[in-house]
């Protein structure tokens, strides 16, 4: 019996943290193997809020990531790759301007200086090419410290309150403040959420876009693309749940 043809009009598009990997950890071998089996059936792509280097590191052999996925969208798709070819790149500094960016960074640093958390480490502001990542605990925290912040944040709503303060302080600058991953807040211009990557898929005439993500509630950085009428949204709770939903759909 002949092998079935790959359906290149359909793509499975995945968030990274909490969907394909534990947050900021490496993809597990059995998940990677499963994705390669899925790739025989449909197109497979990634869309993460992190920069390209971080996403590539989480996918294991970072030197080969562009060969293993049909599309890789870093920073919500503001840095976009189709196969080995870069097809998109935006620049936050040029788009927003240094005056607003400095006001934002100064406000965030002042706000975080007043927070009392289980611990604080380093890299509280990470400037990416198309967004700013704000991290109250500091991105250089250990996994144990990250886990402690997650528990503390769930109880005290540190990031939820921070987002409210940011929105109140910058109501007219056209900026979005979205809770991303386990420990941080993503800041980017309106329209620069994960929906941004869809234009590249539409251009390539991909008809069926299945999106899988864990932060799909309002305020989460998967919400907009999950709710978008151009996608078929799937809420997941962890990588194993992602694989089970894929089995039900495609195997």
Short mmCIF file of N, CA and C in Angstrom, two decimals, residues 120-124 126 135 137-143 145-146 183:
data_model
loop_
_atom_site.label_atom_id
_atom_site.label_comp_id
_atom_site.label_asym_id
_atom_site.label_seq_id
_atom_site.Cartn_x
_atom_site.Cartn_y
_atom_site.Cartn_z
N UNK A 120 15.36 37.52 44.09
CA UNK A 120 15.57 38.27 42.86
C UNK A 120 16.97 37.95 42.37
N UNK A 121 17.10 37.79 41.06
CA UNK A 121 18.39 37.48 40.49
C UNK A 121 18.77 38.55 39.46
N UNK A 122 19.14 38.20 38.26
CA UNK A 122 19.56 39.19 37.27
C UNK A 122 18.77 39.10 35.99
N UNK A 123 18.96 40.09 35.12
CA UNK A 123 18.29 40.23 33.82
C UNK A 123 16.78 40.38 34.03
N UNK A 124 16.42 41.56 34.53
CA UNK A 124 15.01 41.88 34.77
C UNK A 124 14.34 42.45 33.52
N UNK A 126 14.83 42.29 29.31
CA UNK A 126 15.54 41.73 28.16
C UNK A 126 15.00 42.40 26.91
N UNK A 135 10.92 40.69 33.57
CA UNK A 135 10.91 39.50 34.44
C UNK A 135 11.18 39.92 35.89
N UNK A 137 11.45 38.30 38.71
CA UNK A 137 12.38 37.48 39.48
C UNK A 137 13.78 37.50 38.86
N UNK A 138 13.87 37.87 37.58
CA UNK A 138 15.16 37.88 36.87
C UNK A 138 15.35 36.61 36.08
N UNK A 139 15.68 36.73 34.79
CA UNK A 139 15.75 35.57 33.92
C UNK A 139 16.93 34.66 34.24
N UNK A 140 17.88 35.14 35.03
CA UNK A 140 19.02 34.28 35.38
C UNK A 140 18.75 33.40 36.61
N UNK A 141 17.50 33.37 37.06
CA UNK A 141 17.16 32.52 38.21
C UNK A 141 17.34 31.04 37.85
N UNK A 142 17.58 30.24 38.87
CA UNK A 142 17.71 28.79 38.68
C UNK A 142 16.32 28.17 38.49
N UNK A 143 16.27 26.91 38.09
CA UNK A 143 14.99 26.24 37.94
C UNK A 143 14.24 26.18 39.26
N UNK A 145 14.48 28.32 41.73
CA UNK A 145 14.00 29.67 42.02
C UNK A 145 12.82 30.04 41.12
N UNK A 146 12.87 29.60 39.88
CA UNK A 146 11.76 29.80 38.95
C UNK A 146 10.50 29.14 39.49
N UNK A 183 7.35 33.25 34.12
CA UNK A 183 7.94 34.24 35.02
C UNK A 183 7.98 35.67 34.46
#
